[in-house]
mmCIF file of C-alpha atoms and ligand atoms in Angstrom:
data_model
loop_
_atom_site.group_PDB
_atom_site.id
_atom_site.type_symbol
_atom_site.label_atom_id
_atom_site.label_comp_id
_atom_site.label_asym_id
_atom_site.label_seq_id
_atom_site.Cartn_x
_atom_site.Cartn_y
_atom_site.Cartn_z
ATOM 1 C CA MET A 23 66.388 13.895 80.876
ATOM 2 C CA SER A 24 64.844 12.792 84.138
ATOM 3 C CA ARG A 25 61.603 14.601 84.793
ATOM 4 C CA LEU A 26 59.044 15.086 87.561
ATOM 5 C CA ARG A 27 55.485 16.191 86.873
ATOM 6 C CA ILE A 28 52.955 16.740 89.635
ATOM 7 C CA PHE A 29 49.214 16.550 88.925
ATOM 8 C CA THR A 30 46.062 16.688 90.995
ATOM 9 C CA GLU A 31 44.342 13.317 90.947
ATOM 10 C CA ASP A 32 41.348 14.727 89.051
ATOM 11 C CA ASN A 33 43.332 16.400 86.235
ATOM 12 C CA PRO A 34 45.695 14.197 84.205
ATOM 13 C CA ARG A 35 45.981 16.813 81.446
ATOM 14 C CA GLU A 36 47.613 19.836 83.074
ATOM 15 C CA PRO A 37 50.459 19.301 85.519
ATOM 16 C CA LEU A 38 50.772 21.731 88.425
ATOM 17 C CA LEU A 39 54.541 21.468 88.041
ATOM 18 C CA SER A 40 56.960 20.001 85.524
ATOM 19 C CA THR A 41 60.711 20.036 86.117
ATOM 20 C CA GLU A 42 63.847 18.395 84.767
ATOM 21 C CA ALA A 43 66.096 19.985 87.406
ATOM 22 C CA THR A 44 67.590 17.328 89.661
ATOM 23 C CA PHE A 45 67.619 19.630 92.670
ATOM 24 C CA ASP A 46 63.887 20.323 92.307
ATOM 25 C CA ILE A 47 63.003 16.678 91.637
ATOM 26 C CA GLU A 48 64.886 15.627 94.772
ATOM 27 C CA GLY A 49 63.327 18.379 96.842
ATOM 28 C CA GLU A 50 59.716 17.764 95.787
ATOM 29 C CA LEU A 51 60.071 14.019 96.305
ATOM 30 C CA GLN A 52 61.787 14.453 99.653
ATOM 31 C CA LYS A 53 58.658 16.294 100.872
ATOM 32 C CA ILE A 54 56.670 13.071 100.414
ATOM 33 C CA GLY A 55 59.378 10.760 101.773
ATOM 34 C CA VAL A 56 60.526 9.498 98.384
ATOM 35 C CA ARG A 57 64.253 9.119 97.797
ATOM 36 C CA PHE A 58 65.707 10.347 94.494
ATOM 37 C CA GLU A 59 69.451 10.315 93.833
ATOM 38 C CA GLN A 60 71.800 10.351 90.872
ATOM 39 C CA TRP A 61 74.738 7.962 91.055
ATOM 40 C CA GLN A 62 78.030 7.890 89.167
ATOM 41 C CA ALA A 63 79.658 4.552 88.341
ATOM 42 C CA GLY A 64 82.913 4.000 90.236
ATOM 43 C CA LYS A 65 84.391 2.262 87.193
ATOM 44 C CA PRO A 66 83.387 1.926 83.526
ATOM 45 C CA VAL A 67 80.201 -0.100 83.036
ATOM 46 C CA ALA A 68 78.007 -0.955 80.038
ATOM 47 C CA ALA A 69 74.429 -2.227 79.752
ATOM 48 C CA GLY A 70 75.497 -5.709 78.605
ATOM 49 C CA ASP A 71 77.971 -6.312 81.430
ATOM 50 C CA ALA A 72 77.510 -9.243 83.816
ATOM 51 C CA PRO A 73 75.500 -8.473 86.975
ATOM 52 C CA ASP A 74 78.542 -8.741 89.244
ATOM 53 C CA VAL A 75 80.439 -6.207 87.100
ATOM 54 C CA ILE A 76 77.477 -3.818 87.290
ATOM 55 C CA LEU A 77 77.084 -4.275 91.050
ATOM 56 C CA ASP A 78 80.809 -3.704 91.544
ATOM 57 C CA ALA A 79 80.706 -0.443 89.585
ATOM 58 C CA TYR A 80 78.145 0.983 92.059
ATOM 59 C CA LYS A 81 79.507 -0.805 95.123
ATOM 60 C CA ASP A 82 79.852 2.218 97.419
ATOM 61 C CA ASP A 83 76.330 3.554 96.843
ATOM 62 C CA ILE A 84 74.838 0.062 97.074
ATOM 63 C CA GLU A 85 76.580 -0.571 100.392
ATOM 64 C CA ARG A 86 75.392 2.785 101.730
ATOM 65 C CA ILE A 87 71.735 2.041 100.872
ATOM 66 C CA VAL A 88 71.904 -1.545 102.139
ATOM 67 C CA ALA A 89 73.443 -0.406 105.443
ATOM 68 C CA GLU A 90 70.795 2.263 105.856
ATOM 69 C CA LYS A 91 67.723 0.245 104.871
ATOM 70 C CA GLY A 92 68.722 -3.336 105.732
ATOM 71 C CA PHE A 93 68.109 -4.875 102.316
ATOM 72 C CA LYS A 94 68.886 -8.595 102.136
ATOM 73 C CA THR A 95 69.056 -9.061 98.364
ATOM 74 C CA VAL A 96 70.420 -6.933 95.533
ATOM 75 C CA ASP A 97 70.061 -8.063 91.921
ATOM 76 C CA VAL A 98 70.217 -6.774 88.364
ATOM 77 C CA VAL A 99 67.319 -6.999 85.914
ATOM 78 C CA SER A 100 67.596 -6.313 82.180
ATOM 79 C CA ILE A 101 64.914 -5.995 79.547
ATOM 80 C CA ALA A 102 65.374 -5.275 75.843
ATOM 81 C CA PRO A 103 62.744 -4.092 73.316
ATOM 82 C CA ASP A 104 62.738 -7.476 71.546
ATOM 83 C CA ASN A 105 61.949 -9.453 74.712
ATOM 84 C CA PRO A 106 59.066 -11.807 73.757
ATOM 85 C CA GLN A 107 57.572 -11.328 77.247
ATOM 86 C CA ARG A 108 57.617 -7.519 77.047
ATOM 87 C CA GLU A 109 53.836 -7.041 76.885
ATOM 88 C CA ALA A 110 53.197 -9.282 79.877
ATOM 89 C CA MET A 111 56.079 -7.709 81.778
ATOM 90 C CA ARG A 112 54.795 -4.223 81.022
ATOM 91 C CA ALA A 113 51.239 -5.130 82.071
ATOM 92 C CA LYS A 114 52.303 -6.519 85.422
ATOM 93 C CA PHE A 115 52.620 -3.270 87.374
ATOM 94 C CA LEU A 116 50.636 -0.857 85.165
ATOM 95 C CA ALA A 117 47.729 -0.578 87.608
ATOM 96 C CA GLU A 118 47.811 1.134 90.988
ATOM 97 C CA HIS A 119 49.354 -1.056 93.691
ATOM 98 C CA PHE A 120 51.572 -1.014 96.740
ATOM 99 C CA HIS A 121 54.196 -3.270 98.285
ATOM 100 C CA LYS A 122 54.902 -4.202 101.879
ATOM 101 C CA GLU A 123 58.502 -3.059 101.535
ATOM 102 C CA ASP A 124 60.236 -0.136 99.829
ATOM 103 C CA GLU A 125 60.559 -0.367 96.043
ATOM 104 C CA VAL A 126 64.117 0.771 95.360
ATOM 105 C CA ARG A 127 65.443 0.767 91.817
ATOM 106 C CA PHE A 128 68.600 2.167 90.250
ATOM 107 C CA PHE A 129 68.681 2.672 86.478
ATOM 108 C CA VAL A 130 72.077 1.548 85.173
ATOM 109 C CA ASP A 131 70.805 2.187 81.667
ATOM 110 C CA GLY A 132 67.565 2.906 79.793
ATOM 111 C CA SER A 133 64.501 4.428 81.435
ATOM 112 C CA GLY A 134 61.037 3.890 82.907
ATOM 113 C CA LEU A 135 58.088 5.827 84.317
ATOM 114 C CA PHE A 136 57.135 5.626 87.992
ATOM 115 C CA THR A 137 53.906 7.314 89.016
ATOM 116 C CA LEU A 138 53.031 7.758 92.696
ATOM 117 C CA HIS A 139 49.674 8.561 94.269
ATOM 118 C CA VAL A 140 50.177 10.477 97.502
ATOM 119 C CA GLY A 141 47.193 12.180 99.093
ATOM 120 C CA GLU A 142 45.359 14.027 96.319
ATOM 121 C CA ARG A 143 48.486 14.421 94.205
ATOM 122 C CA ILE A 144 50.016 12.327 91.427
ATOM 123 C CA TYR A 145 53.810 12.391 91.059
ATOM 124 C CA GLU A 146 55.051 11.160 87.681
ATOM 125 C CA ILE A 147 58.793 10.489 87.592
ATOM 126 C CA ARG A 148 60.617 9.650 84.393
ATOM 127 C CA CYS A 149 63.707 7.790 85.602
ATOM 128 C CA GLU A 150 66.726 7.693 83.320
ATOM 129 C CA LYS A 151 70.208 6.234 83.376
ATOM 130 C CA GLY A 152 71.933 7.142 86.655
ATOM 131 C CA ASP A 153 68.732 7.672 88.687
ATOM 132 C CA LEU A 154 67.844 5.930 91.923
ATOM 133 C CA ILE A 155 64.270 6.010 93.174
ATOM 134 C CA GLY A 156 63.088 4.749 96.551
ATOM 135 C CA VAL A 157 59.319 4.390 96.900
ATOM 136 C CA PRO A 158 58.407 3.811 100.569
ATOM 137 C CA ASP A 159 56.410 0.725 101.532
ATOM 138 C CA SER A 160 52.619 1.144 101.313
ATOM 139 C CA THR A 161 52.914 4.082 98.875
ATOM 140 C CA LEU A 162 50.383 3.711 96.043
ATOM 141 C CA HIS A 163 52.087 3.712 92.639
ATOM 142 C CA TRP A 164 52.373 2.141 89.203
ATOM 143 C CA PHE A 165 55.275 1.543 86.811
ATOM 144 C CA ASP A 166 55.325 1.726 83.020
ATOM 145 C CA MET A 167 58.336 0.435 81.054
ATOM 146 C CA GLY A 168 56.725 1.510 77.756
ATOM 147 C CA PRO A 169 55.817 -0.460 74.613
ATOM 148 C CA GLU A 170 59.466 -1.043 73.675
ATOM 149 C CA PRO A 171 61.043 -1.421 77.103
ATOM 150 C CA ARG A 172 64.739 -0.936 77.498
ATOM 151 C CA PHE A 173 66.464 -0.781 80.837
ATOM 152 C CA VAL A 174 69.013 -2.348 83.144
ATOM 153 C CA ALA A 175 68.138 -1.810 86.795
ATOM 154 C CA ILE A 176 69.541 -2.734 90.183
ATOM 155 C CA ARG A 177 66.805 -3.877 92.582
ATOM 156 C CA PHE A 178 66.882 -4.036 96.372
ATOM 157 C CA PHE A 179 64.721 -6.382 98.449
ATOM 158 C CA THR A 180 64.182 -7.090 102.124
ATOM 159 C CA GLU A 181 61.968 -10.176 101.815
ATOM 160 C CA PRO A 182 61.882 -12.980 99.211
ATOM 161 C CA ASP A 183 58.360 -11.888 98.202
ATOM 162 C CA GLY A 184 59.058 -8.156 98.475
ATOM 163 C CA TRP A 185 58.161 -7.530 94.826
ATOM 164 C CA VAL A 186 54.560 -8.819 95.240
ATOM 165 C CA GLY A 187 52.062 -6.100 94.339
ATOM 166 C CA HIS A 188 48.819 -5.473 96.218
ATOM 167 C CA PHE A 189 46.393 -3.904 93.751
ATOM 168 C CA THR A 190 43.761 -1.279 94.556
ATOM 169 C CA ASP A 191 41.456 -1.501 91.505
ATOM 170 C CA SER A 192 41.121 2.303 91.651
ATOM 171 C CA GLY A 193 41.349 2.733 87.865
ATOM 172 C CA LEU A 194 43.485 5.812 88.516
ATOM 173 C CA ALA A 195 46.552 4.662 86.568
ATOM 174 C CA GLU A 196 44.431 4.191 83.453
ATOM 175 C CA ARG A 197 43.574 7.914 83.452
ATOM 176 C CA PHE A 198 47.147 9.205 83.613
ATOM 177 C CA PRO A 199 49.790 9.355 80.861
ATOM 178 C CA ARG A 200 51.506 6.148 79.846
ATOM 179 C CA TYR A 201 55.187 5.989 79.051
ATOM 180 C CA GLU A 202 55.964 6.784 75.452
ATOM 181 C CA PRO A 203 59.680 7.486 75.166
ATOM 182 C CA GLY A 204 60.433 9.729 72.262
ATOM 183 C CA ALA A 205 56.949 11.283 72.171
ATOM 184 C CA ALA A 206 56.754 15.066 72.341
ATOM 185 C CA GLY A 207 56.526 16.542 75.825
HETATM 186 FE FE1 FE2 B 322 55.579 -1.495 92.410
#
């Protein structure tokens, strides 16, 4: 299940709120300008399908987002638990950073953990299959794909270097929960 937990930045142990209700996740994230949607495929699609098949299955929603936000590039990224680069890939965005454009990701399959730092609050969002998240440009955040990453995601970019992370060295991400799919809680 998708889940949102909200913490204060000085207490990573006890969330102020924890919810798996889509309506509540959307509502809480909307308050901080973060888009959260759940999409249905327009036609049958599986994790191993070619990128163009995957993009075609979500064509209507993709076109809506591209028209609204002006994205220039849409691609599909896949990572499996046996990927030899998984540790390096996981490490890449584990520390607090921001981008100069929105970070918009749709989970075709699998899952991942986005954590956002907004004001004095920490918003931890477990994204699952069918979830779209849109993190606005300049929003501080980190992303954990977990020790055995598994996901297929559609990514949206405005600029060729839109994925480049600008790191804060705050050490904040290191104090909050990492992604451990299957762990209790
Ligand atoms: Fe990022």
